[in-house]
Coordinates of C-alpha atoms and ligand atoms in Angstrom, one line a residue:
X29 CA 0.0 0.0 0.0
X30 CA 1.4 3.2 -1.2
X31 CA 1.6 6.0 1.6
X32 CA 0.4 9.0 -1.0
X33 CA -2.2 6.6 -2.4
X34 CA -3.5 6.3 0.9
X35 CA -3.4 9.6 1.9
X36 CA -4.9 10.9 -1.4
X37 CA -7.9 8.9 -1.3
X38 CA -8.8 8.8 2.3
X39 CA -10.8 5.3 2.7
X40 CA -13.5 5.3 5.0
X41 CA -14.3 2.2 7.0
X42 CA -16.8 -0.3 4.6
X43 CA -18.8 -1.7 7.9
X44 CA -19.8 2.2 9.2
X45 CA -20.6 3.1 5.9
X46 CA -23.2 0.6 4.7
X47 CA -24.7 0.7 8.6
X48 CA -25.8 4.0 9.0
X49 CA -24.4 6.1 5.7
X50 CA -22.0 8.0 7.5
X51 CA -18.0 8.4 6.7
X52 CA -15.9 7.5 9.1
X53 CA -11.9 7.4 8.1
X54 CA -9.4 4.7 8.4
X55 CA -6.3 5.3 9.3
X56 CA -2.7 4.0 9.8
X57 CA -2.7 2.3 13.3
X58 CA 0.2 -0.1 13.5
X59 CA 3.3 -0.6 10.9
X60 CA 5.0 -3.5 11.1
X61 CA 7.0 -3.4 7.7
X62 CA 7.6 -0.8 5.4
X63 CA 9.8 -0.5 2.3
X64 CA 9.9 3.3 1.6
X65 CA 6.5 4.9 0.7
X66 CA 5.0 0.9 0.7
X67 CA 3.6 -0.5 3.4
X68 CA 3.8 -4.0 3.6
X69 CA 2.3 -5.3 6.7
X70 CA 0.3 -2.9 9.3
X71 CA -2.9 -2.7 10.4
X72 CA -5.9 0.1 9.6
X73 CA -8.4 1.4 12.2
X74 CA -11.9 2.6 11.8
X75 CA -12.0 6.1 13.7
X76 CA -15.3 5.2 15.0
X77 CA -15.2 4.2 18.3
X78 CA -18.1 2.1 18.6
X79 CA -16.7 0.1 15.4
X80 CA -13.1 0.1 15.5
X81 CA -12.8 -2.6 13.1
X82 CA -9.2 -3.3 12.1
X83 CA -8.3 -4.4 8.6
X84 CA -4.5 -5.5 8.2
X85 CA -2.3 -5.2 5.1
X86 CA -0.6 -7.8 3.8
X87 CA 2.6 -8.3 1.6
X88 CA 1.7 -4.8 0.4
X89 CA -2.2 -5.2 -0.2
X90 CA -4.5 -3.3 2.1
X91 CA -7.9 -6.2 2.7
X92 CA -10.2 -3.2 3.3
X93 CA -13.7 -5.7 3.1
X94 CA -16.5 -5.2 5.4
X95 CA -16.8 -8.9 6.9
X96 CA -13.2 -9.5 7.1
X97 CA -13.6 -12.6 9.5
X98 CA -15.3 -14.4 6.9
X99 CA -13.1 -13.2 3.9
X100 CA -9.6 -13.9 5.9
X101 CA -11.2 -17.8 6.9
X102 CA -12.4 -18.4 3.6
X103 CA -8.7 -17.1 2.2
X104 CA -6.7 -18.5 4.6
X105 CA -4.9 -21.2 2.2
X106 CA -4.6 -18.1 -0.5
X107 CA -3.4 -15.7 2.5
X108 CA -0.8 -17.8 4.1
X109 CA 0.3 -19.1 0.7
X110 CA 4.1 -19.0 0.5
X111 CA 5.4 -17.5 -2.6
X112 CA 8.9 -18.2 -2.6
X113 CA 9.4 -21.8 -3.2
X114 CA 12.0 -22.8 -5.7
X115 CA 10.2 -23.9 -9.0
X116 CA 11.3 -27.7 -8.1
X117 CA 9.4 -27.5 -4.9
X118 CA 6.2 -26.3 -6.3
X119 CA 6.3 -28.8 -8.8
X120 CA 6.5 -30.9 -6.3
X121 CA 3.9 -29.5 -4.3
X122 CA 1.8 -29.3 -7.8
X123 CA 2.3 -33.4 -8.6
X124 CA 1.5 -34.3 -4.6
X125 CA -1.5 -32.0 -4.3
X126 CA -3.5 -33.0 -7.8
X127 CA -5.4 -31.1 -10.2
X128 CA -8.7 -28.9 -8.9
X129 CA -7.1 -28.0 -5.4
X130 CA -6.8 -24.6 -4.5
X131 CA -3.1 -24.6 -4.9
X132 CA -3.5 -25.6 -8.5
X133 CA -6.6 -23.1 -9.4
X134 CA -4.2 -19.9 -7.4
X135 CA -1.8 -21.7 -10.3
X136 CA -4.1 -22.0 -12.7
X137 CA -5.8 -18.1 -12.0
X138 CA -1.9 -16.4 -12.0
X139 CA -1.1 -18.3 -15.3
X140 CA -4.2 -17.2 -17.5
X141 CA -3.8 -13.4 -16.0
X142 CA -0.3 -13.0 -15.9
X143 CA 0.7 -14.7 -19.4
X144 CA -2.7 -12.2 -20.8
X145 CA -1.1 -8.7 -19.0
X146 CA 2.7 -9.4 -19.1
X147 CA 3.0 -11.6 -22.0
X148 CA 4.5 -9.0 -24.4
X149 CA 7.0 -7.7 -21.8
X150 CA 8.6 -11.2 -21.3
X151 CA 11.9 -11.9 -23.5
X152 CA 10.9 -15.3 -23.7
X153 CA 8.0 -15.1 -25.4
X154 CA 8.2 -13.5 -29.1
X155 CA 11.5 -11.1 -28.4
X156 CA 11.1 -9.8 -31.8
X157 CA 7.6 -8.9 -32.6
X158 CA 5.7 -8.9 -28.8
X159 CA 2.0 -8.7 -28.8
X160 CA -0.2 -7.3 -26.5
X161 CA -2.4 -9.2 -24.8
X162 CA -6.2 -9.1 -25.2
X163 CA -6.6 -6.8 -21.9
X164 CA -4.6 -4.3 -22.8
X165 CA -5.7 -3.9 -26.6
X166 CA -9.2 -3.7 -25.5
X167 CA -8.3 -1.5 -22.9
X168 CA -6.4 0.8 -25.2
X169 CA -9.3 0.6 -27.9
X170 CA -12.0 1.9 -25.3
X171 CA -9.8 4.8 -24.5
X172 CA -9.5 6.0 -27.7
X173 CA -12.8 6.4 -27.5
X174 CA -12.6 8.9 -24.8
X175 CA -12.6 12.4 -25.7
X176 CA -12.0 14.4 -22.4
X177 CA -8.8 13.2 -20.0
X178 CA -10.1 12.4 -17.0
X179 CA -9.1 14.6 -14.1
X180 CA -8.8 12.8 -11.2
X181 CA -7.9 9.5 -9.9
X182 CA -9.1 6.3 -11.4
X183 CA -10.2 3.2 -9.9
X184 CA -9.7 -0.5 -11.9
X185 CA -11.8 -2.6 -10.8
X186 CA -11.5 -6.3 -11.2
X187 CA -8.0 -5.9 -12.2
X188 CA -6.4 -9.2 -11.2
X189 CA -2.7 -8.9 -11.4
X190 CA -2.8 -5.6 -12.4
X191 CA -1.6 -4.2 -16.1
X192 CA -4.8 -2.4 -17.0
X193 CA -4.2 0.2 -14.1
X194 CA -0.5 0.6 -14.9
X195 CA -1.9 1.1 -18.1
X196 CA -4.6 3.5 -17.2
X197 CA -1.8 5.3 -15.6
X198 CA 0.4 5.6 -18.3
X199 CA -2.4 6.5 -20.5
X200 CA -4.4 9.4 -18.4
X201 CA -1.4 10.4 -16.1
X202 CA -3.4 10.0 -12.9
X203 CA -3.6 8.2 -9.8
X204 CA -5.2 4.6 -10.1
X205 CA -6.4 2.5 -7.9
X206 CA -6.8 -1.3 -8.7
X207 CA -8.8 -3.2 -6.7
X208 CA -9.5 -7.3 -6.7
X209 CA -10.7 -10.0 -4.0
X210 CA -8.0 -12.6 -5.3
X211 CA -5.3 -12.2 -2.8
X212 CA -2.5 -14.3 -5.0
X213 CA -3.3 -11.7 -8.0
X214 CA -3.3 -8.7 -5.5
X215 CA 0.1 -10.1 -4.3
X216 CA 1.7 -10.2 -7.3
X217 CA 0.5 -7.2 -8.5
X218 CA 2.0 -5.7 -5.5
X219 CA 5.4 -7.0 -5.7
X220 CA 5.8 -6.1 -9.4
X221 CA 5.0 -2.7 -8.1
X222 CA 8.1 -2.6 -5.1
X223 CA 10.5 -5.2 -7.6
X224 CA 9.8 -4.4 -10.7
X225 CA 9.7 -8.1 -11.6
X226 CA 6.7 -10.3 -13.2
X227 CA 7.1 -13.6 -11.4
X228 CA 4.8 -16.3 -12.0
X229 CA 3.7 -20.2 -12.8
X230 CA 2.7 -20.6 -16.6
X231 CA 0.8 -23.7 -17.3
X232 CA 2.1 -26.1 -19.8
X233 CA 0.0 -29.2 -19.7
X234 CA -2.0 -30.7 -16.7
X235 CA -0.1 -29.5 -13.4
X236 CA 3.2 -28.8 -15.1
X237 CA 3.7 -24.9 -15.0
X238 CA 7.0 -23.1 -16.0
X239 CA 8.1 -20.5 -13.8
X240 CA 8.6 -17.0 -16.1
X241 CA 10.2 -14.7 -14.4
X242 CA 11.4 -11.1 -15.7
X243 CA 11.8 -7.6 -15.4
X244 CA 9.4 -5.0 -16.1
X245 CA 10.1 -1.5 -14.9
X246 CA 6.3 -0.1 -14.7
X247 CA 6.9 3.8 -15.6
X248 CA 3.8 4.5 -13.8
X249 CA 4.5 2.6 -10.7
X250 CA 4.4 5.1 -8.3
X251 CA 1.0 6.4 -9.3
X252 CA -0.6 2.5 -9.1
X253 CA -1.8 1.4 -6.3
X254 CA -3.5 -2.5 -5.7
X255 CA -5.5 -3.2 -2.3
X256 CA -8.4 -6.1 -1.7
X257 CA -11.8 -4.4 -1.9
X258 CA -15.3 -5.9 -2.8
X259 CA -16.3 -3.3 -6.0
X260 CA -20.1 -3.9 -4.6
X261 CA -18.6 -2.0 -1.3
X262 CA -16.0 0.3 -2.0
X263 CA -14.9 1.8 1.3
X264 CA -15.1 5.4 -0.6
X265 CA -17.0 8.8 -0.1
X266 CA -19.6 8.8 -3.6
X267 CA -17.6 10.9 -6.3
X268 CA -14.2 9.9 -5.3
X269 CA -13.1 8.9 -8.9
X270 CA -13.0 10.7 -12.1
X271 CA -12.9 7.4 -14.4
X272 CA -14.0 3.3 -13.6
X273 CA -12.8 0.4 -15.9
X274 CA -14.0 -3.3 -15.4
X275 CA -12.5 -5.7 -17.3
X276 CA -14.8 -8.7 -17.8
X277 CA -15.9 -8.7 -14.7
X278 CA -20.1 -8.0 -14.6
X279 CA -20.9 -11.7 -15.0
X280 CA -18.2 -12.6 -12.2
X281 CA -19.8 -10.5 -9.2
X282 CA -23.2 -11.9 -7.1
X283 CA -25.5 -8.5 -8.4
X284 CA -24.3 -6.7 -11.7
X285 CA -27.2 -4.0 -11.3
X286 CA -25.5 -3.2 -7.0
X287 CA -22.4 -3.8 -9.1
X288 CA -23.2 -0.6 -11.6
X289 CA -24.8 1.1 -8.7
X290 CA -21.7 1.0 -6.8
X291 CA -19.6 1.8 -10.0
X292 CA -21.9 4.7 -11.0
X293 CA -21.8 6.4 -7.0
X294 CA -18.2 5.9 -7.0
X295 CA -17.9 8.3 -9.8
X296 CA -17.7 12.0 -9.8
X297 CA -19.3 14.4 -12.4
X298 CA -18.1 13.9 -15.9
X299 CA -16.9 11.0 -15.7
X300 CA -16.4 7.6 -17.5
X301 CA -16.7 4.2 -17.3
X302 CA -15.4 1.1 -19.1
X303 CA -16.9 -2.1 -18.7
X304 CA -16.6 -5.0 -20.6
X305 CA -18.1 -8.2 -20.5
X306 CA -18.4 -11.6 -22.6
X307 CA -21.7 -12.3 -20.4
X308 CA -20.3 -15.7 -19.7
X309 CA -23.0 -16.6 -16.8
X310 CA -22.7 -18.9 -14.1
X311 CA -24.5 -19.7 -11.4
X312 CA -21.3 -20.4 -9.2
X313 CA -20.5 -16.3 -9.5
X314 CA -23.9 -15.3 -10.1
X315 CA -26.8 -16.6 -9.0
X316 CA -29.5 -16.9 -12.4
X317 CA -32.2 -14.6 -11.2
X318 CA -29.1 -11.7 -11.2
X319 CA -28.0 -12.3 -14.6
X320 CA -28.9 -9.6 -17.3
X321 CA -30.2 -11.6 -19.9
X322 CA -29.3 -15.5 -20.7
X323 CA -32.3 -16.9 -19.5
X324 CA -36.2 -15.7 -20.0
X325 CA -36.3 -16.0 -24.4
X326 CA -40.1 -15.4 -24.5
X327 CA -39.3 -12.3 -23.2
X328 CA -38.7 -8.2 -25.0
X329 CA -35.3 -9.2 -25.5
X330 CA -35.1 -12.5 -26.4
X331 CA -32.7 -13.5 -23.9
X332 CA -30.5 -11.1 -25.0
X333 CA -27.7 -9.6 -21.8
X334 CA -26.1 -7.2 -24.8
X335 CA -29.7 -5.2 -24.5
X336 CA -30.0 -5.6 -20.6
X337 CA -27.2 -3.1 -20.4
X338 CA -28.0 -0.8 -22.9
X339 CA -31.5 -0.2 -21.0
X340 CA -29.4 -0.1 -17.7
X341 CA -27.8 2.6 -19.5
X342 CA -30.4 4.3 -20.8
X343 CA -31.5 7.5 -19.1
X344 CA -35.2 7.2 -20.4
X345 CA -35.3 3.5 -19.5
X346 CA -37.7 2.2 -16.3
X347 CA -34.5 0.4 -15.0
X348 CA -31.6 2.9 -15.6
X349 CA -28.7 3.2 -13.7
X350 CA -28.4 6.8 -11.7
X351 CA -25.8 8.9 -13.3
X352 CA -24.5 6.7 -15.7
X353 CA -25.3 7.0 -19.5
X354 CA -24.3 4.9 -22.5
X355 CA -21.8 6.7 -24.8
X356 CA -20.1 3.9 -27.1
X357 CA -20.5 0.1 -27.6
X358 CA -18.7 -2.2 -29.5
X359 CA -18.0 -6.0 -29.8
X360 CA -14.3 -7.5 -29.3
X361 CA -12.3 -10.1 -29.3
X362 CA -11.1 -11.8 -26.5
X363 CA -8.5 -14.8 -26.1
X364 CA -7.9 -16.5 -22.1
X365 CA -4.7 -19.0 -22.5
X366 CA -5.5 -22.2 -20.8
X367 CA -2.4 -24.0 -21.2
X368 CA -0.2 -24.4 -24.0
X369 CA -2.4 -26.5 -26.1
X370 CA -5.8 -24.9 -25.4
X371 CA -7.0 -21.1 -25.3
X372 CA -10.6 -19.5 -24.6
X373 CA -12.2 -17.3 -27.2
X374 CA -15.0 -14.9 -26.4
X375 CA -16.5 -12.0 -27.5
X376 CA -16.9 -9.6 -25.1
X377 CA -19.6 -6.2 -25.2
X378 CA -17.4 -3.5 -24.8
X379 CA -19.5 -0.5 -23.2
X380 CA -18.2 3.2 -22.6
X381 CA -20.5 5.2 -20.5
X382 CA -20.6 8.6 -18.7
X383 CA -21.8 10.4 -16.0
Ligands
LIG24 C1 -12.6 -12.6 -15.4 S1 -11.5 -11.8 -14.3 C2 -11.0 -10.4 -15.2 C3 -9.6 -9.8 -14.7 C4 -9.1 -8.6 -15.5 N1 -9.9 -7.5 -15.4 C5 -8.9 -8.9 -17.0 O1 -9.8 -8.6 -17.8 O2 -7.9 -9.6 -17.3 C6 -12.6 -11.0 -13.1 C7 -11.9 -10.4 -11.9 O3 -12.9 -9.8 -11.0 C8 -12.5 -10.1 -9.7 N2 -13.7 -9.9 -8.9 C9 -14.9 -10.7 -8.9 N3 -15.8 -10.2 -8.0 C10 -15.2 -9.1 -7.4 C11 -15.7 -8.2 -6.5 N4 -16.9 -8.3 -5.9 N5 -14.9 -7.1 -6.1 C12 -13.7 -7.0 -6.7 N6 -13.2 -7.9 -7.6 C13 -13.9 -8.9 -8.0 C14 -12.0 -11.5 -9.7 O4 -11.2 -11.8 -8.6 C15 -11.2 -11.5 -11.0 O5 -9.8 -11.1 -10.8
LIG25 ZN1 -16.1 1.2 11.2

């Protein structure tokens, strides 16, 4: 957690503010490890005393989540995790422990993200002619798109191990803020942030993963920040950011309408917001009844999730979203590597909106 990040955008506590709608700040109570402006490990108090939750930050990633019991217990494997097994030992660990264990889906998770984001930065991969990966040309494409520079910080949300907000960075020169619940993204995120080095298992076949590991000086680095926050309660006063992007991540949360809600309250005037989605539904994320579209065919839309949105979007419509208006739409590729034999291909509905 970055020291001017956290200063800048002055969290509130997430509990105090969904209880009673009031603000009530976090602050820095307890540092046990700091490298420079980073903290990596300390602990953050709510200022209200008859809360005075504590939320502790962890190998450089703040967990700022309103039930924090719960999230810790059901992360505990993820949490306490070591990252700095030799690649022998992990195969190791990988062969013992099987396929479909948590250790092999954190593996499994960091290999898809990590090969998409930092791909084209990794010698080993095509030195000559390095492609981006799908993220950040659809990223990149929906910015183009923007005609006003945002003034402002920026908040990422969804952004797994993190390109899109050094990205954002580069591209609008402002503060960004990306926020995740997968603590073994989060962590490498943060540590390419203090290191400057991509570190991570790519899958090859079944549970044998290659370790890549290689620099990558981030120019924007010290304008990126990554802490654990639930996007559906951003421990933020409304109007904190002057731009949102979501990478594919609408048909991962448990409400997409409380997810645009949140999206659209979190944004100041004149603002925008990215989201993309390849409305990939399941009920594991998302339970049916929350989906936008892909189910009900007898109905206006046919099915249809690509015209949900739009009437979420649309001002005049019974349903719309407060504040947030459709500006652009297009449809774009979009590639997830499985391993080295097998890669996913979706379209995803790429949406610019404003406020
Ligand atoms: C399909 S991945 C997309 C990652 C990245 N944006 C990209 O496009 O490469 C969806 C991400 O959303 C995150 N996510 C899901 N629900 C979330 C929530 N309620 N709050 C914050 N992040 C969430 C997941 O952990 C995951 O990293
Ligand atoms: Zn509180």
């Amino acid at each position: 957690m970055q020291i001017p990040h956290f200063e800048a955008l002055q969290p509130v506590c997430p509990v105090c503010k969904t209880a009673n709608g009031q603000l009530h700040p976090l602050v820095i109570a307890q540092v046990a490890k700091q490298e420079g402006p980073h903290i990596v490990e300390a602990v953050l108090h709510c200022t209200n005393a008859a809360c005075k939750r504590e939320y502790p930050v962890i190998d450089g990633v703040p967990l700022i989540i309103s039930d924090i019991r719960r999230y810790l217990s059901e992360n505990a494997f993820q949490i306490a995790l070591r990252d700095d097994l030799s690649e022998v030992m992990e195969s190791i660990l990988g062969d013992c422990i099987g396929p479909g264990a948590i250790f092999d889906i954190v593996r499994q998770h960091l290999s898809s993200y990590a090969w998409d984001h930092y791909g084209d930065l990794d010698p080993m991969e095509d030195p000559i002619d390095p492609e981006p990966g799908a993220m950040t040309r659809v990223l990149h494409t929906a910015l183009d798109s923007i005609a006003d520079d945002p003034e402002g910080p920026l908040i990422d949300l969804g952004c797994s191990v993190g390109r899109s907000s050094f990205d954002l960075a580069d591209r609008c020169g402002q503060m960004v803020l990306g926020v995740d619940l997968n603590f073994p993204m989060l962590r490498m995120a943060s540590q390419l942030l203090r290191t400057g080095i991509v570190r991570y298992p790519r899958r090859r076949v079944g549970v044998v993963y290659d370790r890549r590991e290689f620099s990558a000086e981030m120019p924007s680095a010290k304008m990126v920040d990554f802490w654990a926050c639930d996007a559906l309660a951003l421990p933020f006063a409304d109007g904190s950011f002057a731009g949102a992007v979501s990478m594919n991540m609408l048909d991962c949360v448990a409400s997409p309408v409380d997810f645009l809600v949140a999206l659209a309250r979190s944004l100041c005037e004149r603002a925008f917001a990215i989201v993309a989605c390849p409305y990939d539904w399941s009920n594991a994320a998302t339970p049916m009844e929350h989906w936008l579209g892909g189910h009900s065919q007898r109905g206006p839309d046919d099915g249809a999730s690509d015209s949900v949105l739009r009437h979420l979007l649309d001002p005049s419509s019974v349903h719309a979203i407060d504040g947030l208006h459709l500006l652009h739409e297009m449809e774009v590729d979009w590639q997830v590597r499985v391993h080295a034999r097998s890669t996913m291909s979706y379209k995803s509905h790429l949406v610019i909106a404003g406020t």
